[in-house]
Structures are given as structure tokens and as C-alpha cells.
Short mmCIF file of C-alpha atoms in Angstrom, two decimals:
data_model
loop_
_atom_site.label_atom_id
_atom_site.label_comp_id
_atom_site.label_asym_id
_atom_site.label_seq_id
_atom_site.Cartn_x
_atom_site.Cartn_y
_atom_site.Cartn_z
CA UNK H 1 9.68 2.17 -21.45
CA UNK H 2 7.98 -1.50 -21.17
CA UNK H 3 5.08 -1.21 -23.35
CA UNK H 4 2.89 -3.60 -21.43
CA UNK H 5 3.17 -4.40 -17.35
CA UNK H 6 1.77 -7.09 -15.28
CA UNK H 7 1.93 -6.50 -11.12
CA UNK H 8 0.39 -8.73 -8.79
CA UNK H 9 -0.75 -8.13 -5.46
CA UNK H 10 -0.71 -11.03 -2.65
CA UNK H 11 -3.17 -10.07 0.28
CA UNK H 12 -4.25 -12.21 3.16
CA UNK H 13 -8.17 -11.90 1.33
CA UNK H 14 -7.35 -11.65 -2.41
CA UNK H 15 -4.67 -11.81 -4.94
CA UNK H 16 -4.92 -9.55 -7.33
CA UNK H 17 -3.57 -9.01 -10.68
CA UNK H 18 -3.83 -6.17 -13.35
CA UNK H 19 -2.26 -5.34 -16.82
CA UNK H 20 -1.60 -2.04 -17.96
CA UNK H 21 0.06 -1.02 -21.38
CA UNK H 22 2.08 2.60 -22.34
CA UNK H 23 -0.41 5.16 -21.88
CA UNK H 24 -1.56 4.14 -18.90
CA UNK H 25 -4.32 2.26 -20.31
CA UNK H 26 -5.92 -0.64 -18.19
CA UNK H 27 -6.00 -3.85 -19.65
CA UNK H 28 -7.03 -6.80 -18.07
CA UNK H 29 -8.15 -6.91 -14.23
CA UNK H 30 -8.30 -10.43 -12.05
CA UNK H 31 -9.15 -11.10 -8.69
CA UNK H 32 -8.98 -14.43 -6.89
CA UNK H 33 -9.69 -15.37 -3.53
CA UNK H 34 -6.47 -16.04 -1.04
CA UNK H 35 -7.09 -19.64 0.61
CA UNK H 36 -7.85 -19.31 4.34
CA UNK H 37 -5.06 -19.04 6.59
CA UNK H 38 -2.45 -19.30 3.58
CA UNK H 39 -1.00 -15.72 5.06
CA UNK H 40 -1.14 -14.47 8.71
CA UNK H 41 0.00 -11.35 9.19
CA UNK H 42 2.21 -10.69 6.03
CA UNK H 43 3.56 -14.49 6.70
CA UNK H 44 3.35 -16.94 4.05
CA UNK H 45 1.58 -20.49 5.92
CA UNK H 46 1.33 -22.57 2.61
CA UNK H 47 2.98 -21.52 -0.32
CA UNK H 48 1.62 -24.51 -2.26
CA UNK H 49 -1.55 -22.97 -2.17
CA UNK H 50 -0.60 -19.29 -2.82
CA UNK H 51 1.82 -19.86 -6.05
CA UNK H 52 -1.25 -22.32 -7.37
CA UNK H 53 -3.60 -19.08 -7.33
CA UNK H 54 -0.90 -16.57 -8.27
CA UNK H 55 -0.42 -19.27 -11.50
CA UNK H 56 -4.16 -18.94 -11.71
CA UNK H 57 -4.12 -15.60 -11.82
CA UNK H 58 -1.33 -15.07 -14.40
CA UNK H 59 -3.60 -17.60 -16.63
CA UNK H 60 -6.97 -15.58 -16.24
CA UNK H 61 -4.64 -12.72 -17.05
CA UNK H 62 -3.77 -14.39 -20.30
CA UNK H 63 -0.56 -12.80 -20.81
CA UNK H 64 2.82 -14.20 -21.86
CA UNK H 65 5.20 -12.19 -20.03
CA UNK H 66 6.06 -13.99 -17.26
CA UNK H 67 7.86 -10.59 -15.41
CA UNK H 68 5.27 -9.36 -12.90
CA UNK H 69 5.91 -6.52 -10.31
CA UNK H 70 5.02 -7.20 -6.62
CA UNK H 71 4.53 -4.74 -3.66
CA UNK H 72 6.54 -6.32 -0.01
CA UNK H 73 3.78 -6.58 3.12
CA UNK H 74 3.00 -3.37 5.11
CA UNK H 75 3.62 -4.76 8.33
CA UNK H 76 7.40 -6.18 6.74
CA UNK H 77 8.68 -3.02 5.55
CA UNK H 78 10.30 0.18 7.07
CA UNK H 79 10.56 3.35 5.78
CA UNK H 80 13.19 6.07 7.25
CA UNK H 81 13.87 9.56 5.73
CA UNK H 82 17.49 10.69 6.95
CA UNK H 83 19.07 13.62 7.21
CA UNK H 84 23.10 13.39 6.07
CA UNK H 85 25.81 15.60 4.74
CA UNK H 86 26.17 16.20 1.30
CA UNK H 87 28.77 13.93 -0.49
CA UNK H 88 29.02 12.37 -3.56
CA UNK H 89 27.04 9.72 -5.02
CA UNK H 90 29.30 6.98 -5.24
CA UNK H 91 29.79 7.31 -1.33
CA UNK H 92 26.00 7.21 -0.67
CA UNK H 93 25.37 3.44 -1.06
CA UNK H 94 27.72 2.85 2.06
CA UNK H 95 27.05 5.79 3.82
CA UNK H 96 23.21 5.19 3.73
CA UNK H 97 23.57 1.24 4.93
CA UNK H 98 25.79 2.25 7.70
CA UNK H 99 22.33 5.01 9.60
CA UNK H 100 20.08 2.87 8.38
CA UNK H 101 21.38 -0.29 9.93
CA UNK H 102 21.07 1.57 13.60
CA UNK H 103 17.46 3.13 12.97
CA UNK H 104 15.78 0.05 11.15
CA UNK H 105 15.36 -2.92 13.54
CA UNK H 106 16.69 -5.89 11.33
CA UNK H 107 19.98 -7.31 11.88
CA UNK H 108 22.82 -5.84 9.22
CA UNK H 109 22.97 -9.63 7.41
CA UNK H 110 19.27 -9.87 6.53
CA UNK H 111 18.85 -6.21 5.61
CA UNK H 112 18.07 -5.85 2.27
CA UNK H 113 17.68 -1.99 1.47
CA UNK H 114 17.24 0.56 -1.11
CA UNK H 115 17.31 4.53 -1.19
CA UNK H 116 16.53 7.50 -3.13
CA UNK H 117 17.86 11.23 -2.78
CA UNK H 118 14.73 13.40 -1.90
CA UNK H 119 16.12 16.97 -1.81
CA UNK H 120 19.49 18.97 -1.00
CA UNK H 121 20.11 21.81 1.00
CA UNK H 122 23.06 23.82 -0.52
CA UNK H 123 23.08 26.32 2.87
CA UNK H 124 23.60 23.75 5.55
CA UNK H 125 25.28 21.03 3.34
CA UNK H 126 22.64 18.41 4.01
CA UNK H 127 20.85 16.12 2.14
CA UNK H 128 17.34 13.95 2.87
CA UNK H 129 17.09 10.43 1.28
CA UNK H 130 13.87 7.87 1.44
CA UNK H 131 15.31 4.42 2.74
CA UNK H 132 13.22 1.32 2.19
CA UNK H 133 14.09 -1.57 3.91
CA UNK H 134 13.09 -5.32 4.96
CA UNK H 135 14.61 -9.07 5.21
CA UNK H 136 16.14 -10.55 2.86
CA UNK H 137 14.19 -13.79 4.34
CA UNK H 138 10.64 -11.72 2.94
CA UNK H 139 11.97 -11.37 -0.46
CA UNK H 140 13.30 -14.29 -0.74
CA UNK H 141 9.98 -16.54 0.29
CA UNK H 142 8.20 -13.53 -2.24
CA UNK H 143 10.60 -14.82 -4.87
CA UNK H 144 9.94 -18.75 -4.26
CA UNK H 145 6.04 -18.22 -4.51
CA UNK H 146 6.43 -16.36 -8.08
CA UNK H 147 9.14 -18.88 -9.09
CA UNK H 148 7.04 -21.66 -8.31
CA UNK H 149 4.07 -20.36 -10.03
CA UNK H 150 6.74 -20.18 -13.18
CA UNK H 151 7.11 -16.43 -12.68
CA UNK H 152 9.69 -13.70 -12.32
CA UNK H 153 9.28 -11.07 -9.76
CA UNK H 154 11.77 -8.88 -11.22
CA UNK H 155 10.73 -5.91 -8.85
CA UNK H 156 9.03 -5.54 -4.85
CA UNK H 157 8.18 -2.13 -4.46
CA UNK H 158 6.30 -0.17 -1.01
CA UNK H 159 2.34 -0.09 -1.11
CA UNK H 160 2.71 3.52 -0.43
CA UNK H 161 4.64 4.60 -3.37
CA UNK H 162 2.46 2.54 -5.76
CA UNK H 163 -0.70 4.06 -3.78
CA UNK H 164 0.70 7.44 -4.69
CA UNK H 165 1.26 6.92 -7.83
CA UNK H 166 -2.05 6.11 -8.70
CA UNK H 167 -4.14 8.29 -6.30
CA UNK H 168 -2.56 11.35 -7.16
CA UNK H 169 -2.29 13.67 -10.06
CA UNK H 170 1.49 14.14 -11.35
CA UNK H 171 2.38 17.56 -10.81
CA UNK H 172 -0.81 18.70 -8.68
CA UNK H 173 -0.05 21.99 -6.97
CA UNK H 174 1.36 21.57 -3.51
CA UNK H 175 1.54 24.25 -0.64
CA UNK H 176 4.45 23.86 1.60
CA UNK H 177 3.97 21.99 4.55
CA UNK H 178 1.01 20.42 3.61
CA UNK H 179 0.23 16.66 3.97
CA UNK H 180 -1.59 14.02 2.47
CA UNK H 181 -2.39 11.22 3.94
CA UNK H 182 -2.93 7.64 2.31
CA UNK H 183 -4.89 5.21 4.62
CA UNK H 184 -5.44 1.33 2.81
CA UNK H 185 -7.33 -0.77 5.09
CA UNK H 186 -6.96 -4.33 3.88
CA UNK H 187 -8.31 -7.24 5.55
CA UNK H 188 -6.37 -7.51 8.20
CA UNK H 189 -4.13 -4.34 8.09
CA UNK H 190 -4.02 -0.88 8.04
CA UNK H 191 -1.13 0.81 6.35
CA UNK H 192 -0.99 4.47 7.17
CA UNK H 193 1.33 6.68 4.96
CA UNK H 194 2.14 10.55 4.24
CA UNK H 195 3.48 12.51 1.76
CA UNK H 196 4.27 16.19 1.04
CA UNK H 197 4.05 16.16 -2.78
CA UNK H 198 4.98 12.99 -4.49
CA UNK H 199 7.85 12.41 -1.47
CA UNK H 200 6.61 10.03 1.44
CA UNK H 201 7.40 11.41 4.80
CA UNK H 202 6.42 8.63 7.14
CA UNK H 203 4.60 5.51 7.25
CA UNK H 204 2.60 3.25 10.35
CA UNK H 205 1.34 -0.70 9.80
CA UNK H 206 -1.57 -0.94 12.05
CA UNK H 207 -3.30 -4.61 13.35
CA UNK H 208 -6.69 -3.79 12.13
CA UNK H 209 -8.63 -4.63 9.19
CA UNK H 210 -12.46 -5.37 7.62
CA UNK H 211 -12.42 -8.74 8.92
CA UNK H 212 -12.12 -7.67 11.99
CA UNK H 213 -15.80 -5.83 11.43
CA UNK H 214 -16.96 -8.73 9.69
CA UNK H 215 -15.71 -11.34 12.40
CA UNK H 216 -18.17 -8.66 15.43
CA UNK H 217 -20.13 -8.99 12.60
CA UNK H 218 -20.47 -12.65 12.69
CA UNK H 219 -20.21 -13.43 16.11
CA UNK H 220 -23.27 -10.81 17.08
CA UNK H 221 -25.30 -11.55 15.07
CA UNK H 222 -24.77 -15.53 15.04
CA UNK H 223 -23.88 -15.44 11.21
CA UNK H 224 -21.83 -17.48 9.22
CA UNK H 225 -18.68 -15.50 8.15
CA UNK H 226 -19.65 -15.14 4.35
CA UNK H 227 -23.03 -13.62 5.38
CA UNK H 228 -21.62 -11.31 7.79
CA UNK H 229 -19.31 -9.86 5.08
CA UNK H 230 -22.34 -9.76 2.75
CA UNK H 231 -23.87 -7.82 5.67
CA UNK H 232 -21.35 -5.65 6.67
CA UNK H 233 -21.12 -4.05 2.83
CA UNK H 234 -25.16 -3.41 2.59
CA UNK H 235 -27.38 -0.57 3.53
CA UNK H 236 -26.35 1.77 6.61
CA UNK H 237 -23.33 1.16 8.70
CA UNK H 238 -24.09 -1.91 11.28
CA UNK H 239 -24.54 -0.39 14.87
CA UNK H 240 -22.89 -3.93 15.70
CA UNK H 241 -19.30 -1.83 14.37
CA UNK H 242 -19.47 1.19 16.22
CA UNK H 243 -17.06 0.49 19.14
CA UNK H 244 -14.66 -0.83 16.38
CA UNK H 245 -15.02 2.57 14.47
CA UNK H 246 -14.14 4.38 17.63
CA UNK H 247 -11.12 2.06 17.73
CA UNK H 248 -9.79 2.60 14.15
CA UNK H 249 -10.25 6.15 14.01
CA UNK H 250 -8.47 6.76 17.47
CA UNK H 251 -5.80 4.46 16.01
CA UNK H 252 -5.86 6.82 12.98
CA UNK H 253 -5.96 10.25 15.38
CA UNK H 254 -2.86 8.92 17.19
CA UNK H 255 -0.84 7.72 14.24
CA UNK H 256 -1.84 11.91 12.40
CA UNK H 257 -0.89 13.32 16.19
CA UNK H 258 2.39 11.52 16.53
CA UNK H 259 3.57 12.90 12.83
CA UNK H 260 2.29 16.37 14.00
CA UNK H 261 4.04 16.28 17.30
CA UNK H 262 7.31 15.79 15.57
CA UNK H 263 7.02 17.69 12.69
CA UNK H 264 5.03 20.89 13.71
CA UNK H 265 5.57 22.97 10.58
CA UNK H 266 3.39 20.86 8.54
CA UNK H 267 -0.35 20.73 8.15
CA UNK H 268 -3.04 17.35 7.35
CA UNK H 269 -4.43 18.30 4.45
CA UNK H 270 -6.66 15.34 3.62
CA UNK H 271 -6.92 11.35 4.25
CA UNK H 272 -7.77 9.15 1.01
CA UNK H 273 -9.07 5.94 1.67
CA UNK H 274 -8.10 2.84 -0.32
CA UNK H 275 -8.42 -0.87 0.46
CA UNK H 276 -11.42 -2.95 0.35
CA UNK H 277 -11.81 -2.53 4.27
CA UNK H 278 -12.59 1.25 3.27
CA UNK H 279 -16.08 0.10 1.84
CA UNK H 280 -17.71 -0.30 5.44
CA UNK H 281 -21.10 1.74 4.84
CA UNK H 282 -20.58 5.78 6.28
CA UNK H 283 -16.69 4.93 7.85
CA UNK H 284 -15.87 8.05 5.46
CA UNK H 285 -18.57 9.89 7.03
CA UNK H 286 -17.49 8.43 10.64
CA UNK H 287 -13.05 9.01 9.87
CA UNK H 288 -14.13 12.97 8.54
CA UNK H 289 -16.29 13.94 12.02
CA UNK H 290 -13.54 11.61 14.27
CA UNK H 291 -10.75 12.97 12.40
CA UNK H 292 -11.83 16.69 12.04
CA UNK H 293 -10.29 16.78 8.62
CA UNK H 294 -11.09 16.24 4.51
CA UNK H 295 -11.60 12.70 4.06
CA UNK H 296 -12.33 10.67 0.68
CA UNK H 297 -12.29 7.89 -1.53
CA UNK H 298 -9.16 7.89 -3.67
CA UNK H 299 -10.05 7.10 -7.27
CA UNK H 300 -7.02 5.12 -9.48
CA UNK H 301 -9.86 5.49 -12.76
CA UNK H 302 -8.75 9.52 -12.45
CA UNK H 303 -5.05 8.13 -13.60
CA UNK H 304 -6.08 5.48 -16.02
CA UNK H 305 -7.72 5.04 -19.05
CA UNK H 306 -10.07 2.12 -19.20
CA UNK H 307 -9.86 -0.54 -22.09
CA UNK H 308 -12.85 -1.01 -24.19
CA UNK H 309 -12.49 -5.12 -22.89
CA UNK H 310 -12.16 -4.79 -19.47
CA UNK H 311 -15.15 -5.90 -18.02
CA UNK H 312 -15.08 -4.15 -14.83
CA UNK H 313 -17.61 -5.13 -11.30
CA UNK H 314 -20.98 -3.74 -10.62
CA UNK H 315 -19.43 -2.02 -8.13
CA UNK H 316 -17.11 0.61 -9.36
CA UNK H 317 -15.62 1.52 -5.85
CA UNK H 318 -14.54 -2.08 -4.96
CA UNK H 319 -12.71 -2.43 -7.56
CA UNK H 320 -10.97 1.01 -7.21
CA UNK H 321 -10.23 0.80 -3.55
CA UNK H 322 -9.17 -3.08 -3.54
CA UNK H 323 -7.15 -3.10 -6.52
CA UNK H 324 -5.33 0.39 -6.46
CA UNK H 325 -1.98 -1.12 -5.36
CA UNK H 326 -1.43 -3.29 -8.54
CA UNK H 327 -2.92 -0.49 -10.14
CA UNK H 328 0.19 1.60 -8.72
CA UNK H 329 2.76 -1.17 -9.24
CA UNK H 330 1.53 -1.55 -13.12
CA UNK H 331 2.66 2.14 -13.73
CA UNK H 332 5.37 2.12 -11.77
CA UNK H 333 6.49 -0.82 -14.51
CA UNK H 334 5.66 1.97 -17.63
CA UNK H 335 8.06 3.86 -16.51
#
């Protein structure tokens, strides 16, 4: 078990990093603005820029283990759970390459994949296993940003598992069939994720983010963009956003109806939000009446101890919505 981890989270409006020793004790937390248009849409535009902060980062940090953790973009990876017979481990590797290179939509040569057994089914000789999967183009321009920055990115792991791992309790009690479900809004995404238990059952990437609220923001009310953002996180929710509500929550209603369509045996149990997008004055409110279901804030401090030196914001639920994926990806590293 490391004894100390450092993960570091690239988003199109921060990079993030956080260090978390054994015990699950919080460290040291940094947060650095992402250079405009540097990333669009997952897509690295100037890497110059976006090793220089990640070096920045790692500095502020002030760390000397130059491993870090990383999480690959929403919108890159895919997520499949198949169903297969029973056999032996040593024949799953190839086995689970071959189905997953006709369900995922990435040619065979740039598929870079990886897969864990979820359960087995003695009766019907079956088996379920998680497969995560993107290019081998991603990981590699991933790997050239930390390398350049004079880092190691010795693991890229799904925003969903390291949003589980910090938003949930180990071992909470878990009726069968029920769902939770894990939406992050980030700045320009949506990443939409459930699981039954600790075991993720599906996941959606969704074009839609704050900005896009602070951008209405902006434009109706003839605001420069750092005031609208300023705006858009004070007082009551801006009537300006309504329509844009109505938009994200129907995205949100189709994304919960599609899962329940296929799989009618289970049951939403709740929707955490995460992501600094989830800040927007009363959308909890708004996502619990559109939704018709539990929804809340999902809280990484209930999973961590705090360090007597980290000097944490004003405003305890940015940092615990914005920074819960490297939050996630530290632990993962403790393991």
C-alpha cells in the first residue's frame, strides 16, 4: 500500500491536484486555472500550455514523487458490462478483446482496454465483466503532457469509479435492484453514471456544462464572461437559466429512462451531484421536482479525513463537488 498518492485532474476549466496519505487523510489540495481553449471537448489544443500548469501544479503541491494518477476524459471513454460463459482466467484477456472490439466503436489497433470480473452465475454458466476502453492515441497525448511536465502517469483510471469511490460509503447496505446514480457536471460536460453497489452498470457523456449557463449568462445580460460566472454562483437561481435547466434535466430524464427501459428490474434510488457545474443556485431543488426522485450533493469530506494544514476555500461545497475526482483517484492510489 503506497503510503502517500498524488492524482491530478485535467479539465477544460481547472486542473486540479490533491495528495492523500494511508488513512485516507487529505493532504495538500491545488487548483489552477486551464488556459482558454487549451482543451475542447476532451481534446488537447496546446499542450505547451497544459504540461506548464500541470508542472505548476505538481510544484504548489510540493511533493517529490513524481508518479501521479490521472482519470481519461468522459466523452473519450466507453464502458460495456458483458455477459460471457464461464471459463478460465487465463482465457479471459482474449476472450474479452474479441466482444468488446464489436460493441465499442474504436478500431481493434487503437483499442486500448481493460476489464474486471463483476459476478458469476454458477446455474447458467455465465459470467458479467466491466470493460473500460479508449484510444491508445488519448493515452498516449495524456502521457506526453505528464512527461513533459517531468511526470509519470503511471495509472488513467474512469471518473466514475474514482467518483464512487469517494462518494460512497464502503460496504453501505444495498437492496437489490436498486440504483445510484452519479451525475458530475463539469464545465463543459456532463458525465452520467450508475451503479448497483460499488459495480457500475452504465455510463452517458453528455454536451452540456456550467459554461454553458454562464455563456446565456453573459450574453443576456451584456456581461463580461468572468462577471457572469460571478453571477451565475450568487443569490437565487438566474431566471436568465431556466430554459437551460429544462434542457439538462430532460437530458438527465432521458439518459435515467433509457437505463430503465432496458433494465426493468431495477429501481433509481438517488442522483448525487458532483462537479463544479452542480453549484448553479436551486439546480438540486430544480433536478429533484424534474426528476421526481432523491437528489443531493455528494460529499468526498464523509470519506476523508482532513489534515490539520490544508487550508481549504470559503466555500466548502466547491471544493467538494469540483475536486471529488482527484479526490477518488488519490484513494484509488492507497490501495
Amino acid at each position: 500500500m503506497a503510503e502517500q498518492t498524488v492524482a491530478i485532474d485535467i479539465g477544460s476549466y481547472a486542473i486540479k491536484g490533491v495528495v492523500v496519505r494511508a488513512g485516507k487523510e487529505l493532504q495538500k489540495i491545488v487548483s489552477q486555472p486551464t488556459p482558454p481553449g487549451a482543451i475542447e471537448g476532451g481534446n488537447i489544443r496546446d499542450p505547451e500550455q497544459i504540461s506548464a500548469v500541470i508542472k505548476s501544479v505538481w510544484t504548489e503541491l510540493a511533493v517529490k514523487n513524481t508518479q501521479v494518477i490521472s482519470v481519461v476524459p468522459g466523452q473519450h471513454a466507453f464502458v460495456r458490462l458483458l455477459l460471457m460463459p464461464a471459463m478460465k482466467k487465463s482465457e479471459m484477456e482474449q476472450a474479452v478483446r474479441f466482444q468488446a472490439e464489436g460493441q465499442i466503436p474504436i478500431p481493434a489497433a487503437e483499442l486500448v482496454l481493460d476489464h474486471a470480473l463483476v459476478s458469476e452465475h454458477k446455474a447458467t454458466k455465465q459470467m458479467e465483466v466491466l470493460v473500460a476502453a479508449t484510444r491508445k492515441s488519448i493515452i498516449q497525448q495524456y502521457l506526453h503532457l505528464f512527461n513533459q511536465a517531468g511526470l509519470l502517469a503511471k495509472v488513467f483510471d474512469l471518473e466514475a469509479l474514482a467518483l464512487e469511490r469517494v462518494l460512497f460509503r464502503k460496504n453501505r447496505p444495498v437492496k437489490q435492484g436498486e440504483i445510484d446514480i452519479i451525475a458530475s457536471i463539469g464545465a463543459n460536460n456532463t458525465h452520467i453514471s450508475g451503479f448497483a453497489g460499488d459495480v457500475l452498470r452504465f455510463t452517458r457523456s453528455i454536451p452540456f456544462g456550467g459554461q454553458r449557463f454562464t455563456r446565456a449568462l453573459a450574453t443576456e445580460r451584456a456581461i463580461s464572461p468572468e462577471a457572469a460566472e460571478e453571477s451565475k454562483l450568487a443569490g437565487e437561481l438566474p431566471t436568465e437559466t431556466r430554459a437551460l435547466l429544462e434542457d439538462l434535466g430532460g437530458e438527465l430524464r432521458r439518459s435515467i429512462d433509457f437505463f430503465q427501459n432496458q433494465n426493468k428490474d431495477q429501481v433509481i434510488k438517488q442522483v448525487l451531484l458532483a462537479g463544479g457545474g452542480s453549484l448553479l443556485p436551486g439546480l438540486k431543488d430544480f433536478l429533484a421536482q424534474k426528476l421526481d426522485m432523491p437528489v443531493d450533493f455528494g460529499n468526498p469530506s464523509e470519506q476523508l479525513k482532513i489534515g490539520k494544514r490544508v487550508a481549504l476555500p470559503d466555500n466548502a461545497g466547491a471544493w467538494q463537488a469540483g475536486l471529488a475526482p482527484a479526490l477518488g483517484l488519490a484513494i484509488r492510489g492507497l490501495k
